[in-house]
CSV table of C-alpha atoms in Angstrom, one decimal:
chain,number,residue,atom,x,y,z
E,277,MET,CA,-28.1,-24.6,26.9
E,278,SER,CA,-25.9,-23.7,24.1
E,279,TYR,CA,-26.8,-21.7,21.0
E,280,THR,CA,-25.3,-21.6,17.6
E,281,PHE,CA,-25.4,-19.5,14.4
E,282,THR,CA,-23.8,-20.2,11.0
E,283,LEU,CA,-20.8,-18.3,9.7
E,284,ASP,CA,-20.2,-19.0,6.0
E,285,GLY,CA,-22.0,-22.2,6.5
E,286,LYS,CA,-19.9,-23.3,9.5
E,287,VAL,CA,-21.8,-23.8,12.8
E,288,ILE,CA,-20.5,-21.5,15.5
E,289,PRO,CA,-21.5,-21.9,19.2
E,290,PHE,CA,-21.8,-18.8,21.3
E,291,ALA,CA,-22.6,-17.8,24.9
E,292,ASP,CA,-25.1,-15.2,26.0
E,293,GLY,CA,-23.9,-11.7,25.4
E,294,GLN,CA,-21.1,-12.7,23.0
E,295,THR,CA,-20.7,-10.6,19.8
E,296,ILE,CA,-20.4,-12.3,16.4
E,297,ILE,CA,-16.7,-11.6,16.2
E,298,GLN,CA,-16.1,-12.9,19.8
E,299,ALA,CA,-17.9,-16.2,19.0
E,300,ALA,CA,-16.1,-16.5,15.7
E,301,SER,CA,-12.8,-15.9,17.3
E,302,ALA,CA,-13.4,-18.4,20.0
E,303,ALA,CA,-14.3,-21.0,17.3
E,304,GLY,CA,-11.0,-20.2,15.5
E,305,VAL,CA,-12.6,-18.3,12.6
E,306,PHE,CA,-10.9,-15.1,11.6
E,307,ILE,CA,-12.9,-12.0,10.7
E,308,PRO,CA,-10.7,-9.1,9.5
E,309,HIS,CA,-10.8,-6.2,11.9
E,310,LEU,CA,-8.7,-3.1,12.9
E,311,CYS,CA,-10.5,-1.2,15.6
E,312,TYR,CA,-11.7,-4.3,17.4
E,313,HIS,CA,-9.5,-5.7,20.2
E,314,PRO,CA,-10.7,-8.5,22.5
E,315,GLU,CA,-9.5,-6.6,25.6
E,316,PHE,CA,-11.5,-3.4,25.0
E,317,LYS,CA,-15.0,-2.4,24.4
E,318,PRO,CA,-15.9,-2.5,20.7
E,319,HIS,CA,-16.0,0.8,18.8
E,320,GLY,CA,-17.5,-0.3,15.5
E,321,SER,CA,-15.8,2.4,13.5
E,322,CYS,CA,-13.4,0.8,11.1
E,323,LYS,CA,-16.1,-1.4,9.5
E,324,LEU,CA,-13.5,-4.0,8.4
E,325,CYS,CA,-15.4,-6.6,10.4
E,326,THR,CA,-18.6,-5.9,8.5
E,327,VAL,CA,-20.5,-9.1,7.8
E,328,ARG,CA,-23.9,-9.9,6.3
E,329,VAL,CA,-26.4,-11.0,8.9
E,330,ASN,CA,-29.6,-12.4,7.5
E,331,GLY,CA,-28.9,-10.4,4.4
E,332,ARG,CA,-28.1,-7.1,6.1
E,333,HIS,CA,-24.6,-5.5,6.6
E,334,THR,CA,-23.5,-5.0,10.2
E,335,ALA,CA,-20.4,-4.7,12.2
E,336,SER,CA,-19.6,-8.1,13.7
E,337,CYS,CA,-17.8,-6.5,16.7
E,338,THR,CA,-20.9,-4.7,17.9
E,339,MET,CA,-23.6,-7.2,16.8
E,340,ARG,CA,-24.6,-9.7,19.5
E,341,ALA,CA,-24.8,-13.3,18.3
E,342,SER,CA,-28.3,-14.8,18.3
E,343,ALA,CA,-29.5,-18.3,17.7
E,344,GLY,CA,-30.0,-19.3,14.1
E,345,MET,CA,-28.4,-16.2,12.5
E,346,VAL,CA,-27.1,-16.7,9.0
E,347,VAL,CA,-23.8,-14.8,8.8
E,348,GLU,CA,-21.6,-14.3,5.7
E,349,SER,CA,-18.1,-13.0,6.0
E,350,GLU,CA,-15.7,-14.4,3.4
E,351,THR,CA,-17.6,-13.4,0.3
E,352,GLU,CA,-16.1,-11.7,-2.7
E,353,GLU,CA,-18.4,-8.7,-2.3
E,354,ILE,CA,-17.6,-8.1,1.4
E,355,ASN,CA,-13.9,-8.6,0.9
E,356,ALA,CA,-13.9,-6.1,-2.0
E,357,GLU,CA,-15.5,-3.6,0.4
E,358,ARG,CA,-13.0,-4.4,3.1
E,359,ARG,CA,-10.2,-4.0,0.6
E,360,ALA,CA,-11.5,-0.6,-0.5
E,361,LEU,CA,-11.7,0.5,3.1
E,362,THR,CA,-8.1,-0.6,3.7
E,363,GLN,CA,-7.0,1.2,0.6
E,364,MET,CA,-8.6,4.4,1.8
E,365,LEU,CA,-6.8,4.1,5.1
E,366,PHE,CA,-3.5,3.7,3.3
E,367,VAL,CA,-4.0,6.8,1.1
E,368,GLU,CA,-5.3,9.0,3.9
E,369,GLY,CA,-2.2,8.5,6.1
E,370,ASN,CA,1.5,8.1,5.3
E,371,HIS,CA,2.1,4.3,5.4
E,372,PHE,CA,5.5,3.5,3.9
E,373,CYS,CA,5.8,-0.1,4.9
E,374,PRO,CA,9.4,-0.7,3.6
E,375,SER,CA,10.8,2.0,5.9
E,376,CYS,CA,8.4,1.6,8.8
E,377,GLU,CA,9.8,0.0,12.0
E,378,GLN,CA,6.4,-1.8,12.5
E,379,SER,CA,6.7,-3.6,9.2
E,380,GLY,CA,6.1,-7.3,9.8
E,381,ASN,CA,4.3,-6.6,13.1
E,382,CYS,CA,1.5,-4.4,11.9
E,383,GLN,CA,-2.2,-5.2,11.8
E,384,LEU,CA,-2.9,-2.7,9.0
E,385,GLN,CA,-0.2,-4.3,6.8
E,386,ALA,CA,-1.3,-7.8,7.7
E,387,THR,CA,-4.9,-6.9,6.8
E,388,ALA,CA,-3.7,-5.5,3.4
E,389,TYR,CA,-1.9,-8.8,2.8
E,390,HIS,CA,-4.9,-10.8,3.9
E,391,LEU,CA,-7.3,-9.0,1.6
E,392,GLY,CA,-4.9,-9.2,-1.3
E,393,MET,CA,-4.4,-5.5,-1.6
E,394,MET,CA,-2.1,-5.0,-4.6
E,395,SER,CA,-2.3,-1.2,-5.0
E,396,PRO,CA,-3.6,1.9,-3.2
E,397,HIS,CA,-6.1,2.3,-6.1
E,398,TYR,CA,-7.0,5.9,-4.9
E,399,ASP,CA,-4.9,9.0,-5.1
E,400,HIS,CA,-2.6,9.5,-2.1
E,401,PHE,CA,-3.3,12.4,0.2
E,402,PHE,CA,0.3,12.6,1.5
E,403,PRO,CA,-0.9,14.6,4.6
E,404,ASN,CA,1.5,16.7,6.6
E,405,ARG,CA,1.4,15.2,10.1
E,406,PRO,CA,4.4,16.2,12.3
E,407,VAL,CA,5.3,13.5,14.9
E,408,ASP,CA,5.0,14.4,18.5
E,409,ALA,CA,8.4,13.7,20.0
E,410,SER,CA,8.0,15.9,23.0
E,411,HIS,CA,7.8,13.0,25.5
E,412,PRO,CA,11.1,11.2,26.5
E,413,GLU,CA,9.6,7.7,26.3
E,414,VAL,CA,6.6,7.8,23.9
E,415,LEU,CA,6.7,8.9,20.3
E,416,LEU,CA,3.3,9.8,18.8
E,417,GLU,CA,3.6,8.9,15.1
E,418,PHE,CA,0.5,10.5,13.6
E,419,ASN,CA,1.5,9.5,10.1
E,420,ARG,CA,0.5,5.9,10.9
E,421,CYS,CA,-2.6,6.7,12.9
E,422,ILE,CA,-5.8,5.2,11.4
E,423,LEU,CA,-8.0,6.5,14.2
E,424,CYS,CA,-8.9,3.1,15.5
E,425,SER,CA,-9.2,4.7,19.0
E,426,LEU,CA,-7.6,1.7,20.7
E,427,CYS,CA,-5.2,4.1,22.5
E,428,VAL,CA,-8.2,6.2,23.5
E,429,ARG,CA,-10.0,3.2,25.0
E,430,ALA,CA,-6.9,1.8,26.6
E,431,SER,CA,-6.2,5.1,28.4
E,432,ARG,CA,-9.8,5.9,29.3
E,433,ASP,CA,-11.2,2.4,30.2
E,434,VAL,CA,-8.2,0.6,31.5
E,435,ASP,CA,-5.7,3.2,32.9
E,436,GLY,CA,-8.4,5.7,33.8
E,437,LYS,CA,-6.2,8.5,32.6
E,438,ASN,CA,-8.0,9.9,29.6
E,439,VAL,CA,-4.8,10.8,27.8
E,440,PHE,CA,-6.2,10.6,24.3
E,441,ALA,CA,-9.3,11.5,22.4
E,442,LEU,CA,-10.5,11.8,18.8
E,443,SER,CA,-11.3,15.4,17.8
E,444,GLY,CA,-12.9,16.9,14.7
E,445,ARG,CA,-15.3,15.2,12.3
E,446,GLY,CA,-15.1,13.3,9.0
E,447,ILE,CA,-11.8,13.7,7.1
E,448,LYS,CA,-10.7,16.3,9.7
E,449,THR,CA,-10.9,13.7,12.6
E,450,HIS,CA,-7.6,13.5,14.4
E,451,LEU,CA,-6.0,12.3,17.6
E,452,ILE,CA,-5.5,14.8,20.4
E,453,VAL,CA,-3.6,14.6,23.7
E,454,ASN,CA,-5.2,15.8,26.9
E,455,ALA,CA,-2.8,18.6,27.7
E,456,LYS,CA,-3.1,22.4,27.2
E,457,SER,CA,-0.3,22.5,24.7
E,458,GLY,CA,-1.5,19.4,22.9
E,459,ALA,CA,1.9,17.8,23.3
E,460,ALA,CA,2.4,14.4,24.9
E,461,GLY,CA,5.4,15.5,26.8
E,462,ARG,CA,3.2,18.0,28.7
E,463,TYR,CA,0.9,15.4,30.0
E,464,GLY,CA,3.4,13.6,32.2
E,465,LEU,CA,2.5,10.4,30.4
E,466,ARG,CA,4.6,7.4,31.6
E,467,ALA,CA,5.3,4.4,29.5
E,468,GLY,CA,5.0,0.9,30.9
O,1328,MET,CA,8.2,-24.2,-38.6
O,1329,THR,CA,8.2,-20.5,-38.2
O,1330,GLU,CA,9.6,-19.1,-35.0
O,1331,LYS,CA,6.9,-17.7,-32.6
O,1332,LYS,CA,7.0,-13.9,-32.3
O,1333,LYS,CA,8.7,-12.9,-29.1
O,1334,LEU,CA,7.0,-10.6,-26.6
O,1335,LYS,CA,8.5,-7.1,-26.6
O,1336,VAL,CA,9.2,-5.9,-23.1
O,1337,ALA,CA,10.2,-2.4,-22.2
O,1338,THR,CA,11.4,-1.4,-18.7
O,1339,THR,CA,12.4,1.9,-17.0
O,1340,SER,CA,13.3,3.2,-13.6
O,1341,LEU,CA,11.8,6.6,-12.8
O,1342,ALA,CA,12.1,7.9,-9.2
O,1343,GLY,CA,13.4,4.5,-8.0
O,1344,CYS,CA,16.7,3.2,-6.9
O,1345,PHE,CA,17.1,0.5,-9.6
O,1346,GLY,CA,16.6,-2.1,-6.9
O,1347,CYS,CA,13.6,-3.5,-8.7
O,1348,HIS,CA,15.7,-3.9,-11.9
O,1349,MET,CA,18.5,-5.6,-9.8
O,1350,SER,CA,15.9,-7.9,-8.4
O,1351,PHE,CA,14.6,-8.7,-11.9
O,1352,LEU,CA,18.2,-9.7,-12.8
O,1353,ASP,CA,18.1,-12.0,-9.7
O,1354,ILE,CA,16.4,-14.5,-11.9
O,1355,ASP,CA,20.0,-15.3,-12.9
O,1356,GLU,CA,20.5,-17.9,-15.6
O,1357,ARG,CA,16.7,-18.2,-16.0
O,1358,LEU,CA,17.0,-15.0,-18.0
O,1359,PHE,CA,18.3,-17.1,-20.9
O,1360,THR,CA,15.2,-19.3,-20.9
O,1361,LEU,CA,13.1,-16.2,-20.6
O,1362,LEU,CA,14.9,-14.6,-23.6
O,1363,GLU,CA,13.6,-17.4,-25.8
O,1364,HIS,CA,10.1,-15.9,-25.2
O,1365,ILE,CA,10.8,-12.2,-24.9
O,1366,GLU,CA,13.0,-9.5,-26.3
O,1367,PHE,CA,13.8,-6.3,-24.5
O,1368,ASP,CA,12.9,-3.0,-26.1
O,1369,ARG,CA,13.6,0.3,-24.4
O,1370,SER,CA,15.3,-0.6,-21.1
O,1371,PRO,CA,18.3,0.3,-19.0
O,1372,LEU,CA,19.4,-3.3,-19.9
O,1373,THR,CA,19.6,-2.5,-23.7
O,1374,ASP,CA,20.2,1.3,-23.5
O,1375,ILE,CA,17.5,1.8,-26.2
O,1376,LYS,CA,16.2,5.3,-25.5
O,1377,THR,CA,12.7,5.2,-26.9
O,1378,CYS,CA,9.9,2.7,-26.9
O,1379,SER,CA,8.9,0.9,-30.1
O,1380,PRO,CA,5.2,1.6,-30.8
O,1381,ASP,CA,4.4,-2.1,-30.5
O,1382,CYS,CA,5.6,-3.1,-27.1
O,1383,ASP,CA,3.6,-5.9,-25.4
O,1384,ILE,CA,4.6,-5.2,-21.8
O,1385,GLY,CA,6.0,-2.1,-20.1
O,1386,ILE,CA,7.5,-2.5,-16.6
O,1387,ILE,CA,7.8,0.7,-14.6
O,1388,GLU,CA,10.0,1.0,-11.5
O,1389,GLY,CA,9.8,4.1,-9.3
O,1390,GLY,CA,7.3,7.0,-8.9
O,1391,LEU,CA,7.1,10.4,-10.5
O,1392,CYS,CA,9.4,13.1,-9.0
O,1393,ASN,CA,10.1,15.3,-12.0
O,1394,ALA,CA,8.7,16.3,-15.4
O,1395,GLU,CA,10.8,13.9,-17.3
O,1396,ASN,CA,9.4,11.0,-15.3
O,1397,VAL,CA,5.9,12.0,-16.4
O,1398,HIS,CA,7.0,12.3,-20.0
O,1399,VAL,CA,8.6,8.8,-19.9
O,1400,LEU,CA,5.6,7.2,-18.2
O,1401,ARG,CA,3.2,8.7,-20.9
O,1402,GLU,CA,5.5,7.3,-23.6
O,1403,PHE,CA,5.3,3.9,-22.0
O,1404,ARG,CA,1.5,4.0,-21.7
O,1405,LYS,CA,1.3,5.1,-25.4
O,1406,ASN,CA,3.5,2.3,-26.7
O,1407,CYS,CA,2.8,-0.7,-24.4
O,1408,LYS,CA,-0.2,-2.9,-24.4
O,1409,ILE,CA,0.2,-3.8,-20.8
O,1410,LEU,CA,1.7,-1.6,-18.1
O,1411,ILE,CA,3.0,-3.0,-14.9
O,1412,ALA,CA,3.9,-1.0,-11.8
O,1413,MET,CA,6.9,-2.7,-10.2
O,1414,GLY,CA,7.7,-2.2,-6.6
O,1415,ALA,CA,6.7,0.1,-3.7
O,1416,CYS,CA,7.8,3.5,-5.3
O,1417,ALA,CA,5.8,3.0,-8.5
O,1418,ILE,CA,2.8,1.9,-6.4
O,1419,ASN,CA,2.7,4.5,-3.6
O,1420,GLY,CA,5.7,6.8,-4.2
O,1421,GLY,CA,7.8,4.9,-1.7
O,1422,LEU,CA,10.9,6.4,-0.1
O,1423,PRO,CA,11.1,9.4,-2.4
O,1424,ALA,CA,7.5,10.4,-1.5
O,1425,GLN,CA,8.7,10.9,2.1
O,1426,ARG,CA,9.7,14.4,1.0
O,1427,ASN,CA,6.1,15.2,0.2
O,1428,HIS,CA,5.3,17.0,3.4
O,1429,LEU,CA,8.2,19.4,2.9
O,1430,PRO,CA,8.1,22.4,0.5
O,1431,LEU,CA,10.3,21.8,-2.5
O,1432,THR,CA,12.1,25.2,-1.9
O,1433,THR,CA,13.0,24.1,1.6
O,1434,ILE,CA,14.5,20.8,0.4
O,1435,LEU,CA,16.6,22.4,-2.4
O,1436,GLU,CA,17.8,25.1,0.0
O,1437,GLU,CA,18.9,22.6,2.6
O,1438,VAL,CA,20.5,20.2,0.1
O,1439,TYR,CA,22.4,22.9,-1.9
O,1440,HIS,CA,22.8,25.9,0.4
O,1441,THR,CA,22.6,25.3,4.1
O,1442,SER,CA,23.8,21.7,4.6
O,1443,PRO,CA,27.0,21.6,6.7
O,1444,GLY,CA,30.2,21.5,4.6
O,1445,LEU,CA,28.8,23.3,1.6
O,1446,ALA,CA,30.6,26.4,0.3
O,1447,ASN,CA,29.2,28.6,-2.4
O,1448,GLY,CA,26.5,26.1,-3.2
O,1449,MET,CA,24.0,26.7,-5.9
O,1450,ILE,CA,20.8,25.0,-6.9
O,1451,PRO,CA,21.4,23.3,-10.2
O,1452,ASN,CA,19.6,25.2,-13.0
O,1453,ASP,CA,20.9,23.7,-16.2
O,1454,PRO,CA,18.1,23.9,-18.8
O,1455,GLU,CA,18.6,20.2,-19.6
O,1456,LEU,CA,17.7,19.1,-16.0
O,1457,PRO,CA,14.1,18.1,-15.7
O,1458,LEU,CA,12.1,20.3,-13.2
O,1459,PRO,CA,11.2,18.5,-9.9
O,1460,LEU,CA,7.5,18.1,-9.1
O,1461,ASN,CA,6.2,19.7,-5.9
O,1462,GLN,CA,5.4,16.2,-4.6
O,1463,VAL,CA,6.3,12.6,-5.6
O,1464,HIS,CA,3.4,10.7,-7.1
O,1465,PRO,CA,2.6,7.1,-7.6
O,1466,ILE,CA,2.2,6.3,-11.3
O,1467,HIS,CA,-1.4,5.2,-11.2
O,1468,GLU,CA,-2.3,8.8,-10.5
O,1469,VAL,CA,-1.2,9.8,-14.0
O,1470,VAL,CA,-1.9,6.8,-16.4
O,1471,LYS,CA,-3.9,3.6,-16.2
O,1472,ILE,CA,-1.9,0.8,-14.8
O,1473,ASP,CA,-2.9,-2.8,-15.6
O,1474,TYR,CA,-1.0,-4.7,-13.0
O,1475,PHE,CA,0.7,-4.0,-9.7
O,1476,MET,CA,3.6,-5.9,-8.2
O,1477,PRO,CA,4.2,-4.8,-4.7
O,1478,GLY,CA,7.4,-5.3,-2.8
O,1479,CYS,CA,10.6,-3.4,-2.0
O,1480,PRO,CA,11.7,-4.9,-4.2
O,1481,PRO,CA,9.5,-7.7,-5.5
O,1482,SER,CA,11.6,-10.9,-5.7
O,1483,GLY,CA,13.0,-12.0,-9.0
O,1484,ARG,CA,10.6,-15.0,-8.9
O,1485,ARG,CA,7.7,-12.6,-8.3
O,1486,ASN,CA,8.8,-10.6,-11.2
O,1487,LEU,CA,8.5,-13.6,-13.5
O,1488,GLU,CA,5.2,-14.8,-12.0
O,1489,GLY,CA,3.6,-11.3,-12.2
O,1490,ALA,CA,4.7,-10.8,-15.8
O,1491,ASP,CA,3.5,-14.2,-16.8
O,1492,ARG,CA,0.0,-13.6,-15.3
O,1493,SER,CA,-0.2,-10.3,-17.0
O,1494,VAL,CA,0.4,-11.8,-20.4
O,1495,GLY,CA,-1.4,-15.1,-19.8
O,1496,ARG,CA,-4.4,-13.9,-21.8
O,1497,GLN,CA,-2.2,-13.6,-24.8
O,1498,GLY,CA,-2.0,-17.3,-25.2
O,1499,ALA,CA,0.1,-20.4,-24.6
O,1500,ARG,CA,3.3,-18.9,-25.9
O,1501,THR,CA,3.9,-17.3,-22.5
O,1502,ARG,CA,3.2,-20.5,-20.5
O,1503,ALA,CA,6.9,-21.3,-20.5
O,1504,TRP,CA,7.6,-18.4,-18.1
O,1505,PRO,CA,6.8,-20.1,-14.9
O,1506,ASP,CA,8.3,-23.3,-16.3
O,1507,ALA,CA,11.5,-21.4,-16.8
O,1508,LEU,CA,11.7,-21.1,-13.0
């Protein structure tokens, strides 16, 4: 038995247990997202994948699909909210695309393009975030960190090493390394 | 038939590298067609030093790194009906803003006193020099910006398209801009 829901009027089939974003992705429909990755458990924190389900806002990476749902994603209202969230991420960190080695291969940048972000809109924080270059193979570039927690989940759920965690709350949330000194080089972290 | 009034365009480079202006010049010979519709007011291209009070469009390259930048930006806002932020530095501070996590004193000390090869260095203190700001700021943090043209630099073509869109509401006389491409 196959079930379906509609996404912006398009009929999307889904299997039991699939989330909205998983079903949409399988059907070739893109929903903007940053903290969601198909290989890892959803985190539901970036809110970029927010959609309207039967008139209520919810994160499509955590919401299970159910038959007959009416889901809206590409609406002017939702995309304006996604754009505002992306702008906030840009001003909270230090994202200088023209001088960043990830430029052209960066999901944050691609999302900004996708949403038609033309300016940061908000005042920049220009936070002081020293990089952690203590490890011979891995460089932790905190200036670019958007706290998506993908590294936390990859290390905890796949590698079983628990190298990273998010610490603090609200605007003070930051990435920490599981080592007494807090430096990546002290963990004995190996790349590859 | 009377000649249509040309749009008055002022441009400036604040804390930028003039790359955006070079990119603007990349429209090459199409500049001649464009000049049938616009005239340059204050701009590095004309060397006019102050804005006329009736400029239609002001194009700002670069962010704000010193007091003079702020002064010039305010002059543009006061005299231009439409203000356009051109390029990454005007929009988010860009490369110059990468000094923002360092104290200004540390930077001046390093550049003028402690860099290798410097002898008897001194921090420039001529009263004519504008004072640097503690941090480099994007221009929308100081005045209202009507349009943003991202890019490092935005291409010459993008320059024309962006400017055209921004003045589109002023009527058909600007329609020739994309045609000029």
